[in-house]
mmCIF file of C-alpha atoms and ligand atoms in Angstrom:
data_model
loop_
_atom_site.group_PDB
_atom_site.id
_atom_site.type_symbol
_atom_site.label_atom_id
_atom_site.label_comp_id
_atom_site.label_asym_id
_atom_site.label_seq_id
_atom_site.Cartn_x
_atom_site.Cartn_y
_atom_site.Cartn_z
ATOM 1 C CA MET A 1 -17.118 86.957 143.665
ATOM 2 C CA ASP A 2 -17.973 83.906 145.725
ATOM 3 C CA ASP A 3 -16.881 83.031 149.239
ATOM 4 C CA LYS A 4 -13.852 81.110 147.959
ATOM 5 C CA ASP A 5 -12.684 84.101 145.873
ATOM 6 C CA ARG A 6 -12.983 86.362 148.897
ATOM 7 C CA LYS A 7 -10.940 83.935 150.999
ATOM 8 C CA LEU A 8 -8.267 83.642 148.301
ATOM 9 C CA GLY A 9 -7.808 87.421 147.931
ATOM 10 C CA SER A 10 -4.667 87.540 150.045
ATOM 11 C CA TYR A 11 -3.168 84.447 148.340
ATOM 12 C CA ARG A 12 -3.705 85.910 144.852
ATOM 13 C CA THR A 13 -2.416 89.363 145.746
ATOM 14 C CA LYS A 14 0.950 87.925 146.784
ATOM 15 C CA ARG A 15 1.533 85.985 143.569
ATOM 16 C CA ASN A 16 2.189 86.658 139.897
ATOM 17 C CA PHE A 17 0.562 83.775 138.047
ATOM 18 C CA ALA A 18 2.376 84.682 134.839
ATOM 19 C CA GLN A 19 5.584 83.658 136.627
ATOM 20 C CA THR A 20 4.740 80.963 139.143
ATOM 21 C CA SER A 21 3.172 77.603 138.308
ATOM 22 C CA GLU A 22 1.205 77.659 141.566
ATOM 23 C CA PRO A 23 -2.581 77.402 141.016
ATOM 24 C CA GLU A 24 -4.791 80.491 140.867
ATOM 25 C CA GLY A 25 -7.669 78.597 142.466
ATOM 26 C CA HIS A 26 -10.711 77.683 140.393
ATOM 27 C CA GLU A 27 -11.513 74.235 141.723
ATOM 28 C CA LYS A 28 -14.509 73.665 143.925
ATOM 29 C CA SER A 29 -14.753 70.576 146.073
ATOM 30 C CA GLN A 30 -16.199 69.495 149.366
ATOM 31 C CA ASN A 31 -13.714 67.021 150.722
ATOM 32 C CA ARG A 32 -11.449 67.047 153.706
ATOM 33 C CA LEU A 33 -8.041 66.930 152.108
ATOM 34 C CA TYR A 34 -5.018 67.041 154.357
ATOM 35 C CA VAL A 35 -1.546 67.792 153.036
ATOM 36 C CA VAL A 36 1.827 68.857 154.390
ATOM 37 C CA GLN A 37 4.287 70.364 151.912
ATOM 38 C CA LYS A 38 7.964 70.664 152.656
ATOM 39 C CA HIS A 39 8.912 74.098 151.388
ATOM 40 C CA ALA A 40 12.556 75.073 150.945
ATOM 41 C CA ALA A 41 11.910 78.825 150.811
ATOM 42 C CA SER A 42 14.373 81.350 152.266
ATOM 43 C CA THR A 43 13.661 79.463 155.496
ATOM 44 C CA LEU A 44 12.798 75.760 155.340
ATOM 45 C CA HIS A 45 9.350 74.996 156.721
ATOM 46 C CA TRP A 46 6.446 72.560 156.479
ATOM 47 C CA ASP A 47 3.085 73.884 155.263
ATOM 48 C CA LEU A 48 0.144 72.176 156.936
ATOM 49 C CA ARG A 49 -3.084 72.501 154.955
ATOM 50 C CA LEU A 50 -6.595 71.377 155.881
ATOM 51 C CA GLU A 51 -9.453 71.675 153.415
ATOM 52 C CA HIS A 52 -12.450 73.555 154.725
ATOM 53 C CA GLY A 53 -15.096 75.776 153.149
ATOM 54 C CA GLY A 54 -13.718 75.614 149.603
ATOM 55 C CA VAL A 55 -10.115 76.496 150.487
ATOM 56 C CA LEU A 56 -7.127 75.043 152.331
ATOM 57 C CA LEU A 57 -6.659 76.475 155.813
ATOM 58 C CA SER A 58 -2.882 76.850 156.069
ATOM 59 C CA TRP A 59 -0.152 77.019 158.694
ATOM 60 C CA ALA A 60 3.605 77.289 158.171
ATOM 61 C CA VAL A 61 5.453 75.048 160.631
ATOM 62 C CA PRO A 62 9.167 75.977 160.974
ATOM 63 C CA LYS A 63 10.160 72.594 162.429
ATOM 64 C CA GLU A 64 9.238 69.189 161.034
ATOM 65 C CA PRO A 65 5.837 68.073 162.359
ATOM 66 C CA THR A 66 6.027 65.156 164.752
ATOM 67 C CA MET A 67 4.061 62.196 166.123
ATOM 68 C CA LYS A 68 5.721 62.712 169.496
ATOM 69 C CA LEU A 69 3.124 63.074 172.189
ATOM 70 C CA GLY A 70 2.760 66.578 173.569
ATOM 71 C CA LEU A 71 5.668 68.076 171.636
ATOM 72 C CA LYS A 72 4.728 71.595 170.588
ATOM 73 C CA ARG A 73 5.424 72.888 167.099
ATOM 74 C CA LEU A 74 5.006 76.563 166.291
ATOM 75 C CA ALA A 75 2.446 76.832 163.452
ATOM 76 C CA ILE A 76 2.054 80.255 161.856
ATOM 77 C CA HIS A 77 -1.441 80.705 160.424
ATOM 78 C CA VAL A 78 -1.068 82.027 156.878
ATOM 79 C CA GLU A 79 -3.430 82.928 154.048
ATOM 80 C CA ASP A 80 -5.994 80.412 152.766
ATOM 81 C CA HIS A 81 -4.747 78.483 149.735
ATOM 82 C CA PRO A 82 -6.727 77.089 146.782
ATOM 83 C CA ILE A 83 -7.856 73.449 146.835
ATOM 84 C CA GLU A 84 -5.561 72.612 143.886
ATOM 85 C CA TYR A 85 -2.575 73.616 145.982
ATOM 86 C CA ALA A 86 -2.821 70.217 147.699
ATOM 87 C CA LYS A 87 -1.362 68.719 144.500
ATOM 88 C CA PHE A 88 1.312 71.352 143.953
ATOM 89 C CA GLU A 89 4.953 70.341 143.807
ATOM 90 C CA GLY A 90 7.765 72.121 142.025
ATOM 91 C CA ASP A 91 9.876 75.228 142.088
ATOM 92 C CA ILE A 92 8.545 78.697 142.725
ATOM 93 C CA PRO A 93 10.873 80.894 140.644
ATOM 94 C CA LYS A 94 13.388 83.300 142.145
ATOM 95 C CA GLY A 95 12.041 86.744 142.898
ATOM 96 C CA ASN A 96 8.532 85.407 143.531
ATOM 97 C CA TYR A 97 6.678 85.058 146.802
ATOM 98 C CA GLY A 98 7.833 81.883 148.589
ATOM 99 C CA ALA A 99 10.559 81.204 146.001
ATOM 100 C CA GLY A 100 12.048 77.738 146.384
ATOM 101 C CA HIS A 101 11.274 74.044 146.096
ATOM 102 C CA VAL A 102 7.960 72.567 147.255
ATOM 103 C CA GLU A 103 7.315 68.851 147.698
ATOM 104 C CA ILE A 104 4.501 66.878 149.252
ATOM 105 C CA TRP A 105 5.676 65.528 152.598
ATOM 106 C CA ASP A 106 2.430 63.912 153.678
ATOM 107 C CA ARG A 107 -1.152 63.698 152.469
ATOM 108 C CA GLY A 108 -4.476 62.090 153.232
ATOM 109 C CA SER A 109 -7.663 63.279 154.866
ATOM 110 C CA TRP A 110 -8.678 64.955 158.088
ATOM 111 C CA LYS A 111 -11.730 65.222 160.286
ATOM 112 C CA PRO A 112 -12.473 68.075 162.678
ATOM 113 C CA GLU A 113 -14.073 67.710 166.054
ATOM 114 C CA GLY A 114 -16.958 70.147 166.099
ATOM 115 C CA ASP A 115 -17.528 73.278 164.041
ATOM 116 C CA VAL A 116 -14.398 74.436 162.199
ATOM 117 C CA ASP A 117 -15.355 78.100 161.809
ATOM 118 C CA ALA A 118 -16.119 78.358 165.518
ATOM 119 C CA ALA A 119 -12.852 76.572 166.365
ATOM 120 C CA MET A 120 -10.855 78.962 164.146
ATOM 121 C CA GLU A 121 -12.508 81.918 165.858
ATOM 122 C CA GLU A 122 -11.950 80.484 169.315
ATOM 123 C CA GLY A 123 -8.384 79.456 168.527
ATOM 124 C CA LYS A 124 -8.604 75.772 169.322
ATOM 125 C CA LEU A 125 -9.023 73.266 166.509
ATOM 126 C CA GLU A 126 -9.059 69.587 167.438
ATOM 127 C CA PHE A 127 -8.900 67.080 164.620
ATOM 128 C CA GLN A 128 -8.025 63.613 163.399
ATOM 129 C CA VAL A 129 -5.513 63.139 160.619
ATOM 130 C CA ALA A 130 -5.212 60.124 158.335
ATOM 131 C CA GLY A 131 -1.907 60.560 156.534
ATOM 132 C CA GLU A 132 1.184 58.428 155.979
ATOM 133 C CA ARG A 133 3.537 60.215 158.346
ATOM 134 C CA LEU A 134 1.004 61.850 160.631
ATOM 135 C CA HIS A 135 -2.095 60.125 161.906
ATOM 136 C CA GLY A 136 -4.398 60.236 164.870
ATOM 137 C CA GLN A 137 -5.480 63.145 167.032
ATOM 138 C CA PHE A 138 -3.925 66.591 166.913
ATOM 139 C CA VAL A 139 -4.807 69.993 168.248
ATOM 140 C CA LEU A 140 -3.961 73.453 166.968
ATOM 141 C CA VAL A 141 -4.087 76.131 169.654
ATOM 142 C CA ARG A 142 -3.749 79.859 169.051
ATOM 143 C CA MET A 143 -1.009 81.356 171.159
ATOM 144 C CA ASP A 144 -0.555 84.901 170.030
ATOM 145 C CA ARG A 145 -2.317 87.110 167.502
ATOM 146 C CA ASP A 146 -2.030 90.712 166.377
ATOM 147 C CA GLU A 147 -2.239 92.576 163.024
ATOM 148 C CA LYS A 148 1.098 91.137 161.922
ATOM 149 C CA LYS A 149 1.025 87.574 163.145
ATOM 150 C CA ASP A 150 -1.271 84.706 164.091
ATOM 151 C CA ASN A 151 0.804 82.110 165.897
ATOM 152 C CA TRP A 152 -0.573 78.718 166.869
ATOM 153 C CA LEU A 153 0.908 75.555 168.341
ATOM 154 C CA LEU A 154 0.497 72.164 166.687
ATOM 155 C CA ILE A 155 0.401 69.412 169.304
ATOM 156 C CA LYS A 156 0.038 65.635 169.010
ATOM 157 C CA LYS A 157 -2.609 64.415 171.392
ATOM 158 C CA ASP A 158 -2.548 61.231 173.397
ATOM 159 C CA ASP A 159 -3.974 58.265 171.550
ATOM 160 C CA GLU A 160 -2.815 54.791 170.546
ATOM 161 C CA SER A 161 -0.940 56.279 167.554
ATOM 162 C CA SER A 162 1.233 58.787 169.445
ATOM 163 C CA ASP A 163 4.889 58.139 170.192
ATOM 164 C CA ALA A 164 5.981 58.217 173.818
ATOM 165 C CA ALA A 165 6.296 61.623 175.438
ATOM 166 C CA PRO A 166 9.618 63.375 174.800
ATOM 167 C CA LYS A 167 12.093 63.369 177.675
HETATM 168 MN MN1 MN B 201 5.331 77.843 152.484
#
């Protein structure tokens, strides 16, 4: 079992790969993929995924991510996903974990500021995104964590790409 397999334990446990067409996770790559998937599960949300260390770090964002400066979006840190998930679109069948339609909302690459593992531990991840809908500087800040939840905020930082601050 390599590091990737250990990280994907939670992801695999939740899914029945005989039923869902989601990937099991065999691909190895060292890129910095960025993707947001719009996921019409029981509750509509946007899944933000950032490739790091052989997996996709993942957050479920209940409201559509925004380029608006300073606007805070709740981002629930969820289990690491396989690299191939960045390409996944389709329908997760009824009765399965996350059942519902998934489509790619945005994709591109990302670049962290500083050490990602340290930032994840500390609860403050600053990064640049180069996507179609989202681009420029963002920060993810951990707000609240216990055994059941790991809630962060996704915030657009001030740069030439940000929209004016919300009123
Ligand atoms: Mn989801």
